[in-house]
Tab-separated table of C-alpha atoms in Angstrom:
chain	number	residue	atom	x	y	z
A	10	UNK	CA	-9.340	12.796	3.386
A	11	UNK	CA	-12.746	12.579	1.776
A	12	UNK	CA	-12.639	10.716	-1.563
A	13	UNK	CA	-14.762	13.291	-3.293
A	14	UNK	CA	-12.507	16.243	-2.202
A	15	UNK	CA	-9.350	14.811	-3.427
A	16	UNK	CA	-7.862	16.524	-6.531
A	17	UNK	CA	-5.275	14.037	-7.850
A	18	UNK	CA	-3.810	16.291	-10.536
A	19	UNK	CA	-3.337	19.166	-8.070
A	20	UNK	CA	-1.744	16.862	-5.463
A	21	UNK	CA	0.726	15.641	-8.315
A	22	UNK	CA	1.607	19.184	-9.290
A	23	UNK	CA	2.144	20.203	-5.642
A	24	UNK	CA	4.397	17.164	-5.014
A	25	UNK	CA	6.510	17.732	-8.136
A	26	UNK	CA	6.997	21.374	-7.256
A	27	UNK	CA	8.351	20.553	-3.812
A	28	UNK	CA	12.194	19.798	-4.054
A	29	UNK	CA	12.252	18.748	-0.314
A	30	UNK	CA	10.063	15.732	-1.010
A	31	UNK	CA	12.262	14.438	-3.748
A	32	UNK	CA	15.422	15.019	-1.725
A	33	UNK	CA	13.917	13.177	1.354
A	34	UNK	CA	12.596	10.179	-0.486
A	35	UNK	CA	15.691	9.854	-2.724
A	36	UNK	CA	17.880	9.575	0.250
A	37	UNK	CA	15.662	7.217	2.288
A	38	UNK	CA	14.548	4.900	-0.468
A	39	UNK	CA	18.080	4.501	-1.747
A	40	UNK	CA	19.146	3.131	1.675
A	41	UNK	CA	16.210	0.708	1.869
A	42	UNK	CA	16.838	-0.614	-1.587
A	43	UNK	CA	20.660	-1.025	-0.846
A	44	UNK	CA	19.813	-3.018	2.373
A	45	UNK	CA	17.411	-5.285	0.519
A	46	UNK	CA	19.992	-5.951	-2.223
A	47	UNK	CA	22.664	-6.752	0.376
A	48	UNK	CA	20.513	-9.265	2.217
A	49	UNK	CA	19.196	-10.988	-0.845
A	50	UNK	CA	22.505	-11.212	-2.611
A	51	UNK	CA	21.935	-14.661	-3.993
A	52	UNK	CA	19.411	-14.237	-7.062
A	53	UNK	CA	18.684	-18.113	-7.174
A	54	UNK	CA	17.940	-18.269	-3.370
A	55	UNK	CA	15.796	-15.132	-3.630
A	56	UNK	CA	13.863	-16.693	-6.563
A	57	UNK	CA	13.247	-19.902	-4.619
A	58	UNK	CA	12.125	-17.762	-1.585
A	59	UNK	CA	9.767	-15.641	-3.636
A	60	UNK	CA	8.254	-18.717	-5.326
A	61	UNK	CA	7.713	-20.162	-1.813
A	62	UNK	CA	6.041	-17.079	-0.586
A	63	UNK	CA	3.832	-16.881	-3.679
A	64	UNK	CA	2.685	-20.508	-3.284
A	65	UNK	CA	1.962	-20.172	0.601
A	66	UNK	CA	-0.084	-17.155	0.082
A	67	UNK	CA	-1.827	-18.615	-2.969
A	68	UNK	CA	-2.563	-21.764	-1.089
A	69	UNK	CA	-4.051	-19.582	1.741
A	70	UNK	CA	-6.328	-17.654	-0.745
A	71	UNK	CA	-7.448	-20.917	-2.321
A	72	UNK	CA	-8.820	-21.971	1.183
A	73	UNK	CA	-9.519	-18.432	2.539
A	74	UNK	CA	-13.133	-18.981	3.824
A	75	UNK	CA	-12.338	-22.299	5.512
A	76	UNK	CA	-9.044	-20.848	7.088
A	77	UNK	CA	-10.903	-17.793	8.531
A	78	UNK	CA	-13.404	-20.182	10.105
A	79	UNK	CA	-10.634	-22.197	11.606
A	80	UNK	CA	-8.917	-19.078	12.833
A	81	UNK	CA	-11.952	-17.917	14.525
A	82	UNK	CA	-12.521	-21.311	16.229
A	83	UNK	CA	-9.013	-21.634	17.568
A	84	UNK	CA	-8.816	-17.875	18.669
A	85	UNK	CA	-11.960	-18.461	20.521
A	86	UNK	CA	-10.650	-21.707	22.160
A	87	UNK	CA	-7.562	-19.669	23.263
A	88	UNK	CA	-9.790	-16.957	24.849
A	89	UNK	CA	-9.452	-14.294	22.075
A	90	UNK	CA	-12.774	-12.615	21.323
A	91	UNK	CA	-13.209	-12.350	17.535
A	92	UNK	CA	-15.261	-9.574	15.848
A	93	UNK	CA	-16.222	-9.403	12.118
A	94	UNK	CA	-16.518	-6.090	10.402
A	95	UNK	CA	-17.761	-5.732	6.823
A	96	UNK	CA	-17.045	-1.920	6.743
A	97	UNK	CA	-14.566	0.462	8.315
A	98	UNK	CA	-17.615	2.296	9.913
A	99	UNK	CA	-18.530	-1.157	11.630
A	100	UNK	CA	-14.933	-1.825	12.763
A	101	UNK	CA	-14.694	1.594	14.283
A	102	UNK	CA	-17.921	1.037	16.233
A	103	UNK	CA	-16.633	-2.214	17.519
A	104	UNK	CA	-13.348	-0.782	18.760
A	105	UNK	CA	-15.197	2.079	20.390
A	106	UNK	CA	-17.633	-0.241	22.195
A	107	UNK	CA	-14.678	-2.312	23.603
A	108	UNK	CA	-12.995	0.833	24.927
A	109	UNK	CA	-16.163	2.045	26.469
A	110	UNK	CA	-16.871	-1.149	28.037
A	111	UNK	CA	-13.623	-0.777	29.959
A	112	UNK	CA	-13.787	2.968	30.664
A	113	UNK	CA	-10.726	3.527	28.497
A	114	UNK	CA	-10.333	7.321	27.441
A	115	UNK	CA	-6.914	6.730	26.004
A	116	UNK	CA	-5.591	3.858	23.806
A	117	UNK	CA	-1.931	3.198	23.026
A	118	UNK	CA	-1.461	2.054	19.434
A	119	UNK	CA	1.184	0.016	17.834
A	120	UNK	CA	1.579	0.416	14.145
A	121	UNK	CA	-1.634	-0.570	12.167
A	122	UNK	CA	-2.304	0.146	8.502
A	123	UNK	CA	-5.753	-1.224	8.953
A	124	UNK	CA	-6.473	1.462	11.634
A	125	UNK	CA	-5.250	4.042	9.100
A	126	UNK	CA	-7.758	2.430	6.546
A	127	UNK	CA	-10.461	2.790	9.113
A	128	UNK	CA	-9.760	6.386	9.974
A	129	UNK	CA	-9.695	5.229	13.502
A	130	UNK	CA	-7.904	7.991	15.138
A	131	UNK	CA	-10.178	10.639	13.871
A	132	UNK	CA	-13.159	8.538	14.899
A	133	UNK	CA	-11.913	7.988	18.368
A	134	UNK	CA	-11.231	11.591	18.796
A	135	UNK	CA	-14.716	12.489	17.805
A	136	UNK	CA	-16.154	10.158	20.383
A	137	UNK	CA	-13.850	11.493	23.361
A	138	UNK	CA	-11.040	8.778	23.252
A	139	UNK	CA	-7.464	9.931	22.770
A	140	UNK	CA	-5.405	7.622	20.527
A	141	UNK	CA	-1.654	7.734	21.167
A	142	UNK	CA	0.648	6.519	18.283
A	143	UNK	CA	3.696	4.695	19.779
A	144	UNK	CA	5.486	3.647	16.600
A	145	UNK	CA	8.125	6.513	16.316
A	146	UNK	CA	7.177	7.282	12.671
A	147	UNK	CA	3.426	7.166	13.517
A	148	UNK	CA	4.181	9.354	16.662
A	149	UNK	CA	5.978	12.004	14.493
A	150	UNK	CA	3.112	12.199	11.955
A	151	UNK	CA	0.521	12.322	14.597
A	152	UNK	CA	2.231	15.340	16.057
A	153	UNK	CA	2.363	16.879	12.578
A	154	UNK	CA	-1.294	16.095	11.990
A	155	UNK	CA	-0.319	14.267	8.760
A	156	UNK	CA	-1.251	10.879	7.259
A	157	UNK	CA	1.617	8.177	6.605
A	158	UNK	CA	3.529	8.574	3.373
A	159	UNK	CA	4.831	4.970	3.377
A	160	UNK	CA	3.391	1.601	4.411
A	161	UNK	CA	6.267	0.597	6.620
A	162	UNK	CA	7.998	3.992	7.261
A	163	UNK	CA	5.156	6.584	7.786
A	164	UNK	CA	7.402	9.601	8.408
A	165	UNK	CA	9.781	8.834	5.442
A	166	UNK	CA	8.874	12.199	4.034
A	167	UNK	CA	10.410	14.262	6.879
A	168	UNK	CA	14.131	14.588	7.557
A	169	UNK	CA	16.017	14.813	10.845
A	170	UNK	CA	15.899	18.602	10.926
A	171	UNK	CA	12.090	18.730	10.354
A	172	UNK	CA	11.522	16.100	13.057
A	173	UNK	CA	13.729	18.251	15.540
A	174	UNK	CA	11.602	21.396	14.741
A	175	UNK	CA	8.425	19.387	15.214
A	176	UNK	CA	9.437	17.983	18.589
A	177	UNK	CA	10.660	21.309	19.857
A	178	UNK	CA	7.464	23.004	18.846
A	179	UNK	CA	4.888	20.362	20.008
A	180	UNK	CA	6.426	18.662	23.084
A	181	UNK	CA	6.581	21.054	26.133
A	182	UNK	CA	9.989	21.615	27.638
A	183	UNK	CA	11.809	20.093	24.662
A	184	UNK	CA	14.971	21.764	23.575
A	185	UNK	CA	15.808	21.726	19.837
A	186	UNK	CA	18.100	18.870	18.931
A	187	UNK	CA	18.967	16.972	15.671
A	188	UNK	CA	20.750	14.187	17.577
A	189	UNK	CA	18.939	10.955	16.676
A	190	UNK	CA	19.518	9.329	20.087
A	191	UNK	CA	18.136	12.354	21.839
A	192	UNK	CA	15.187	12.504	19.501
A	193	UNK	CA	14.479	8.775	20.429
A	194	UNK	CA	14.822	9.459	24.099
A	195	UNK	CA	12.463	12.373	23.922
A	196	UNK	CA	9.774	10.148	22.304
A	197	UNK	CA	10.507	7.339	24.733
A	198	UNK	CA	9.995	9.673	27.700
A	199	UNK	CA	6.605	10.866	26.436
A	200	UNK	CA	5.357	7.464	25.554
A	201	UNK	CA	6.495	5.520	28.566
A	202	UNK	CA	3.896	7.289	30.851
A	203	UNK	CA	1.301	6.545	28.206
A	204	UNK	CA	2.078	2.803	28.263
A	205	UNK	CA	1.982	2.734	32.107
A	206	UNK	CA	-1.427	4.406	32.485
A	207	UNK	CA	-3.426	3.386	29.355
A	208	UNK	CA	-6.222	0.852	30.001
A	209	UNK	CA	-6.262	-0.449	26.424
A	210	UNK	CA	-3.689	-1.047	23.635
A	211	UNK	CA	-4.269	-1.625	20.019
A	212	UNK	CA	-2.126	-3.139	17.265
A	213	UNK	CA	-2.119	-4.500	13.768
A	214	UNK	CA	-1.516	-8.155	12.808
A	215	UNK	CA	1.152	-9.155	10.278
A	216	UNK	CA	-0.010	-12.808	10.173
A	217	UNK	CA	-2.775	-14.730	11.860
A	218	UNK	CA	-2.095	-18.493	12.055
A	219	UNK	CA	-5.315	-20.553	11.612
A	220	UNK	CA	-3.846	-23.743	12.913
A	221	UNK	CA	-3.058	-22.311	16.383
A	222	UNK	CA	-5.203	-19.272	16.652
A	223	UNK	CA	-2.184	-16.985	17.053
A	224	UNK	CA	-1.591	-13.459	16.151
A	225	UNK	CA	1.908	-12.604	14.945
A	226	UNK	CA	3.333	-8.984	15.000
A	227	UNK	CA	6.789	-8.028	13.884
A	228	UNK	CA	8.422	-4.704	14.912
A	229	UNK	CA	11.774	-3.086	15.757
A	230	UNK	CA	11.019	-0.563	18.576
A	231	UNK	CA	9.341	-2.696	21.255
A	232	UNK	CA	6.383	-0.356	21.148
A	233	UNK	CA	4.243	-3.145	19.804
A	234	UNK	CA	5.010	-5.413	22.675
A	235	UNK	CA	4.305	-2.617	25.071
A	236	UNK	CA	0.978	-1.765	23.462
A	237	UNK	CA	-0.108	-5.448	23.489
A	238	UNK	CA	1.134	-6.482	26.908
A	239	UNK	CA	0.986	-3.398	29.236
A	240	UNK	CA	-2.721	-2.403	29.159
A	241	UNK	CA	-5.404	-4.805	30.437
A	242	UNK	CA	-7.174	-4.941	27.076
A	243	UNK	CA	-5.506	-5.563	23.692
A	244	UNK	CA	-7.513	-5.002	20.470
A	245	UNK	CA	-5.856	-6.355	17.262
A	246	UNK	CA	-6.924	-5.358	13.832
A	247	UNK	CA	-6.352	-7.194	10.643
A	248	UNK	CA	-7.643	-7.395	7.099
A	249	UNK	CA	-8.991	-10.882	6.352
A	250	UNK	CA	-6.208	-11.663	3.932
A	251	UNK	CA	-3.618	-11.801	6.841
A	252	UNK	CA	-4.533	-15.356	7.680
A	253	UNK	CA	-1.992	-18.145	7.060
A	254	UNK	CA	-2.640	-21.807	7.272
A	255	UNK	CA	0.151	-23.223	9.605
A	256	UNK	CA	2.818	-22.024	12.001
A	257	UNK	CA	5.431	-23.581	9.888
A	258	UNK	CA	4.518	-21.395	7.025
A	259	UNK	CA	5.750	-18.309	8.994
A	260	UNK	CA	9.528	-18.398	8.655
A	261	UNK	CA	9.782	-17.931	4.763
A	262	UNK	CA	7.039	-15.359	4.956
A	263	UNK	CA	8.777	-13.419	7.695
A	264	UNK	CA	12.059	-13.578	6.056
A	265	UNK	CA	10.445	-12.187	2.900
A	266	UNK	CA	8.645	-9.376	4.878
A	267	UNK	CA	11.497	-8.108	6.977
A	268	UNK	CA	14.094	-8.568	4.158
A	269	UNK	CA	12.021	-6.846	1.585
A	270	UNK	CA	10.922	-3.998	4.044
A	271	UNK	CA	14.006	-2.955	5.787
A	272	UNK	CA	16.708	-5.385	4.534
A	273	UNK	CA	16.828	-7.260	7.861
A	274	UNK	CA	17.162	-10.997	8.278
A	275	UNK	CA	14.646	-10.822	11.191
A	276	UNK	CA	12.988	-8.009	12.934
A	277	UNK	CA	14.196	-7.065	16.514
A	278	UNK	CA	10.786	-8.253	18.054
A	279	UNK	CA	8.473	-11.084	16.897
A	280	UNK	CA	5.327	-10.975	19.135
A	281	UNK	CA	3.091	-14.169	19.070
A	282	UNK	CA	-0.187	-13.483	20.929
A	283	UNK	CA	-2.167	-16.634	21.549
A	284	UNK	CA	-4.538	-15.359	24.185
A	285	UNK	CA	-5.089	-13.234	27.183
A	286	UNK	CA	-3.036	-13.586	30.470
A	287	UNK	CA	-3.284	-16.993	32.198
A	288	UNK	CA	-4.260	-17.486	35.701
A	289	UNK	CA	-0.686	-17.864	37.006
A	290	UNK	CA	0.995	-15.341	34.567
A	291	UNK	CA	2.268	-12.053	35.929
A	292	UNK	CA	1.722	-9.929	32.938
A	293	UNK	CA	-0.120	-9.673	29.635
A	294	UNK	CA	-3.569	-8.381	28.809
A	295	UNK	CA	-6.576	-9.794	30.634
A	296	UNK	CA	-8.671	-9.512	27.432
A	297	UNK	CA	-7.708	-9.921	23.773
A	298	UNK	CA	-10.029	-8.934	21.049
A	299	UNK	CA	-9.441	-9.476	17.194
A	300	UNK	CA	-11.383	-7.428	14.735
A	301	UNK	CA	-11.250	-8.973	11.196
A	302	UNK	CA	-12.045	-6.319	8.567
A	303	UNK	CA	-13.375	-6.950	4.975
A	304	UNK	CA	-13.864	-3.471	3.595
A	305	UNK	CA	-14.035	-4.637	-0.151
A	306	UNK	CA	-11.625	-7.570	0.290
A	307	UNK	CA	-14.285	-10.086	-0.364
A	308	UNK	CA	-15.033	-8.492	-3.683
A	309	UNK	CA	-11.447	-8.722	-4.632
A	310	UNK	CA	-11.411	-12.307	-3.578
A	311	UNK	CA	-14.320	-13.008	-6.035
A	312	UNK	CA	-12.088	-11.682	-8.934
A	313	UNK	CA	-9.969	-14.437	-10.340
A	314	UNK	CA	-7.320	-12.017	-11.623
A	315	UNK	CA	-7.233	-9.186	-9.040
A	316	UNK	CA	-7.449	-11.554	-6.107
A	317	UNK	CA	-3.663	-11.820	-6.526
A	318	UNK	CA	-3.372	-8.387	-4.781
A	319	UNK	CA	-4.528	-10.110	-1.617
A	320	UNK	CA	-1.297	-11.902	-1.499
A	321	UNK	CA	0.345	-8.505	-0.448
A	322	UNK	CA	2.311	-8.776	2.900
A	323	UNK	CA	2.597	-5.070	3.174
A	324	UNK	CA	6.446	-4.890	2.964
A	325	UNK	CA	6.535	-1.620	0.864
A	326	UNK	CA	9.211	-3.090	-1.456
A	327	UNK	CA	7.145	-1.953	-4.511
A	328	UNK	CA	6.960	1.530	-3.301
A	329	UNK	CA	10.741	1.659	-2.540
A	330	UNK	CA	11.612	0.707	-6.188
A	331	UNK	CA	8.823	2.693	-7.972
A	332	UNK	CA	10.291	5.664	-9.987
A	333	UNK	CA	6.805	7.413	-9.699
A	334	UNK	CA	6.387	6.962	-5.890
A	335	UNK	CA	10.164	7.987	-5.480
A	336	UNK	CA	9.442	11.322	-7.099
A	337	UNK	CA	6.020	12.030	-5.748
A	338	UNK	CA	6.053	10.635	-2.189
A	339	UNK	CA	3.155	9.182	-0.527
A	340	UNK	CA	0.878	12.005	0.199
A	341	UNK	CA	0.233	12.777	-3.508
A	342	UNK	CA	-1.671	9.671	-3.862
A	343	UNK	CA	-4.346	10.771	-1.305
A	344	UNK	CA	-4.800	7.268	-0.019
A	345	UNK	CA	-3.769	5.117	2.932
A	346	UNK	CA	-1.907	2.727	0.648
A	347	UNK	CA	0.321	4.633	-1.864
A	348	UNK	CA	2.590	3.398	-4.666
A	349	UNK	CA	1.960	0.492	-6.973
A	350	UNK	CA	0.049	-1.711	-4.452
A	351	UNK	CA	-2.012	1.219	-3.352
A	352	UNK	CA	-2.884	1.960	-6.903
A	353	UNK	CA	-4.262	-1.620	-7.312
A	354	UNK	CA	-6.028	-2.195	-4.072
A	355	UNK	CA	-7.419	1.428	-3.287
A	356	UNK	CA	-9.515	1.613	-6.366
A	357	UNK	CA	-10.875	-1.722	-5.666
A	358	UNK	CA	-11.664	-0.619	-2.002
A	359	UNK	CA	-12.995	2.838	-2.692
A	360	UNK	CA	-14.287	2.425	-6.190
A	361	UNK	CA	-12.990	3.574	-9.716
A	362	UNK	CA	-15.071	6.642	-9.541
A	363	UNK	CA	-13.164	7.909	-6.504
A	364	UNK	CA	-9.552	6.473	-6.948
A	365	UNK	CA	-9.403	5.008	-10.435
A	366	UNK	CA	-6.973	7.756	-11.357
A	367	UNK	CA	-4.330	6.197	-9.246
A	368	UNK	CA	-3.746	3.451	-11.629
A	369	UNK	CA	-2.519	5.919	-14.178
A	370	UNK	CA	0.293	7.061	-11.887
A	371	UNK	CA	2.636	4.458	-13.154
A	372	UNK	CA	5.080	4.095	-15.996
A	373	UNK	CA	4.374	0.289	-16.122
A	374	UNK	CA	8.132	-0.223	-16.108
A	375	UNK	CA	7.657	-3.468	-13.891
A	376	UNK	CA	10.225	-2.617	-11.249
A	377	UNK	CA	7.601	-3.275	-8.591
A	378	UNK	CA	6.972	-6.761	-9.842
A	379	UNK	CA	10.702	-7.540	-9.958
A	380	UNK	CA	10.886	-6.935	-6.251
A	381	UNK	CA	7.466	-7.991	-4.908
A	382	UNK	CA	8.273	-10.940	-2.487
A	383	UNK	CA	5.049	-12.804	-3.394
A	384	UNK	CA	5.233	-12.055	-7.045
A	385	UNK	CA	2.041	-10.048	-7.452
A	386	UNK	CA	1.688	-9.029	-11.150
A	387	UNK	CA	1.405	-5.446	-10.286
A	388	UNK	CA	1.760	-4.042	-13.827
A	389	UNK	CA	-0.895	-6.415	-15.230
A	390	UNK	CA	-3.220	-5.456	-12.311
A	391	UNK	CA	-2.771	-1.786	-13.078
A	392	UNK	CA	-3.495	-2.268	-16.769
A	393	UNK	CA	-6.665	-4.170	-15.578
A	394	UNK	CA	-7.754	-1.297	-13.304
A	395	UNK	CA	-7.163	1.102	-16.250
A	396	UNK	CA	-9.323	-0.969	-18.539
A	397	UNK	CA	-11.998	-1.211	-15.895
A	398	UNK	CA	-11.946	2.637	-15.745
A	399	UNK	CA	-12.863	2.658	-19.317
A	400	UNK	CA	-15.169	-0.340	-19.413
A	401	UNK	CA	-18.275	-0.025	-21.474
A	402	UNK	CA	-21.745	-0.405	-19.845
A	403	UNK	CA	-22.265	-4.039	-18.813
A	404	UNK	CA	-18.526	-4.745	-18.793
A	405	UNK	CA	-15.941	-4.817	-16.000
A	406	UNK	CA	-16.260	-6.190	-12.481
A	407	UNK	CA	-14.604	-3.561	-10.262
A	408	UNK	CA	-16.821	-1.194	-8.358
A	409	UNK	CA	-17.371	2.113	-10.353
A	410	UNK	CA	-16.366	0.377	-13.580
A	411	UNK	CA	-16.573	2.750	-16.552
A	412	UNK	CA	-16.109	5.882	-14.253
A	413	UNK	CA	-13.484	7.423	-16.508
A	414	UNK	CA	-15.140	6.421	-19.716
A	415	UNK	CA	-15.159	9.461	-22.168
A	416	UNK	CA	-17.172	9.585	-25.461
A	417	UNK	CA	-14.448	11.546	-27.254
A	418	UNK	CA	-11.750	9.201	-26.187
A	419	UNK	CA	-13.869	6.095	-27.066
A	420	UNK	CA	-14.612	7.541	-30.448
A	421	UNK	CA	-10.881	8.195	-30.891
A	422	UNK	CA	-9.911	4.639	-30.196
A	423	UNK	CA	-12.613	3.329	-32.462
A	424	UNK	CA	-11.230	5.394	-35.272
A	425	UNK	CA	-7.798	4.196	-34.604
A	426	UNK	CA	-8.956	0.549	-34.540
A	427	UNK	CA	-10.611	1.155	-37.853
A	428	UNK	CA	-7.526	2.609	-39.505
A	429	UNK	CA	-5.167	0.048	-38.027
A	430	UNK	CA	-7.275	-2.755	-39.478
A	431	UNK	CA	-6.804	-1.118	-42.969
A	432	UNK	CA	-3.025	-0.786	-43.509
A	433	UNK	CA	-3.509	0.971	-46.974
A	434	UNK	CA	-5.735	3.620	-45.378
A	435	UNK	CA	-3.176	4.216	-42.481
A	436	UNK	CA	-0.288	4.675	-45.021
A	437	UNK	CA	-2.303	7.143	-47.053
A	438	UNK	CA	-3.360	9.117	-43.971
A	439	UNK	CA	0.209	9.311	-42.547
A	440	UNK	CA	1.519	10.374	-45.947
A	441	UNK	CA	-0.994	13.143	-46.092
A	442	UNK	CA	-0.367	14.215	-42.604
A	443	UNK	CA	3.427	14.397	-43.293
A	444	UNK	CA	2.673	16.671	-46.426
A	445	UNK	CA	0.326	18.960	-44.543
A	446	UNK	CA	2.488	19.310	-41.407
A	447	UNK	CA	5.884	19.381	-43.027
A	448	UNK	CA	6.647	16.191	-41.042
A	449	UNK	CA	6.299	17.895	-37.609
A	450	UNK	CA	3.932	16.260	-35.192
A	451	UNK	CA	1.612	19.081	-34.166
A	452	UNK	CA	1.652	19.826	-30.351
A	453	UNK	CA	-2.045	19.996	-29.819
A	454	UNK	CA	-4.547	18.238	-27.562
A	455	UNK	CA	-2.820	15.769	-25.194
A	456	UNK	CA	0.411	16.182	-27.142
A	457	UNK	CA	0.777	19.747	-25.971
A	458	UNK	CA	1.424	18.641	-22.255
A	459	UNK	CA	3.280	15.470	-23.321
A	460	UNK	CA	5.703	17.540	-25.414
A	461	UNK	CA	6.597	20.144	-22.624
A	462	UNK	CA	9.361	17.853	-21.395
A	463	UNK	CA	9.809	15.702	-24.603
A	464	UNK	CA	10.842	16.126	-28.100
A	465	UNK	CA	7.946	15.219	-30.519
A	466	UNK	CA	8.918	12.707	-33.269
A	467	UNK	CA	8.866	13.648	-36.881
A	468	UNK	CA	6.435	11.871	-39.137
A	469	UNK	CA	8.229	9.580	-41.503
A	470	UNK	CA	7.753	10.204	-45.344
A	471	UNK	CA	7.256	6.462	-45.717
A	472	UNK	CA	5.806	4.022	-43.431
A	473	UNK	CA	7.963	0.920	-42.280
A	474	UNK	CA	5.627	-1.315	-44.347
A	475	UNK	CA	6.138	0.764	-47.477
A	476	UNK	CA	9.939	0.776	-47.055
A	477	UNK	CA	10.002	-2.980	-46.481
A	478	UNK	CA	8.027	-3.434	-49.754
A	479	UNK	CA	10.425	-1.213	-51.618
A	480	UNK	CA	13.638	-2.098	-49.998
A	481	UNK	CA	13.292	-5.608	-48.653
A	482	UNK	CA	14.786	-6.682	-45.345
A	483	UNK	CA	18.588	-6.547	-44.996
A	484	UNK	CA	19.966	-9.321	-42.795
A	485	UNK	CA	23.292	-9.173	-40.921
């Protein structure tokens, strides 16, 4: 979706008017939250694990340039060809050049949010290459021509009946069925032939180990292993923040990832790719390519505060526990990464003029922070993005800073500050307003919309400061 064509208020209104969205997300997210709570039943143990995760990712960020160089050196030693891409356009061209070099007109894809960030499917289709999503959720939304609505569960917005109708309509010779096992079997039948015949496979990377030059991919369906091992060429895509220092750092991070995402102690499959097929090995790709994408991450890294968002391990727990996301769903955000973490990183990637509004789609209740496995201060980051949106010329660090600055709003805040610094003036103005309005707060301006679902407070006859002066403070 083009950034300049996205109408966020209209998307919010559309989502709020659709009861199906609220129903589907309420059911699905409730289940995910319950599984996470059951797995992390010991608060003390969870606190220690989260502190460990925060420390490991923080240590990685403190040495990020050095670790990326080490990762490249060890991957190259293992036979993995490393490519660097500053922008999504550059990354797309790299992937296309690899596919064309091998005459691949079809590529089977494991789940990759970076490929969504790149708009890779659309780009490949424009250049005559057919991408085939093999993760079940991604397979479903590809049939429906929709973007993912959740980081780990892309088809979360659809229920079983909707998937049954989609399969029956889009897959030839497929009878209508709502049986989950039969739906899985239908997808498996379609994809198996794709795995067998595709010349190239593509996947994301959950962690890249600098110490060993290994690419780690966790999944539950086996499609990731099929995409990375069946075709002769494997292309792995990762954001540069996915690097970790040592192999021994993986267990706590993987437990946090799977436990926070799906409530699992460990995912069904853990794939560790450390190079192409050896001379005496019977299977595996003959070539492995790693594309490391920046796309604004270096700028995030330069910001002492917002660089904390690079600790994200893409578990989706902040989405699962966000009251705003739960009501809206993912598509209303109009970005690849929805929910609290998306409202922090997307404005940094695409600029505040394009996506700064996302930071205001939060109640700042802090539920996201309480469950973040690597303790990202999401509410603080959201407030920072909001302040960057309103930054005065010469202030702020994020691209597009000051994009939402409004002269009327700025004047209003200056008047408010002027009055608040003079308590005597504030008391007299409030008393005058109470007399003029009969103590009722007028529903005008922004208050008109705010009061549609809320009761406006009455103006007090006397301020708290005045009452304390007159009545004193009663204790006990």
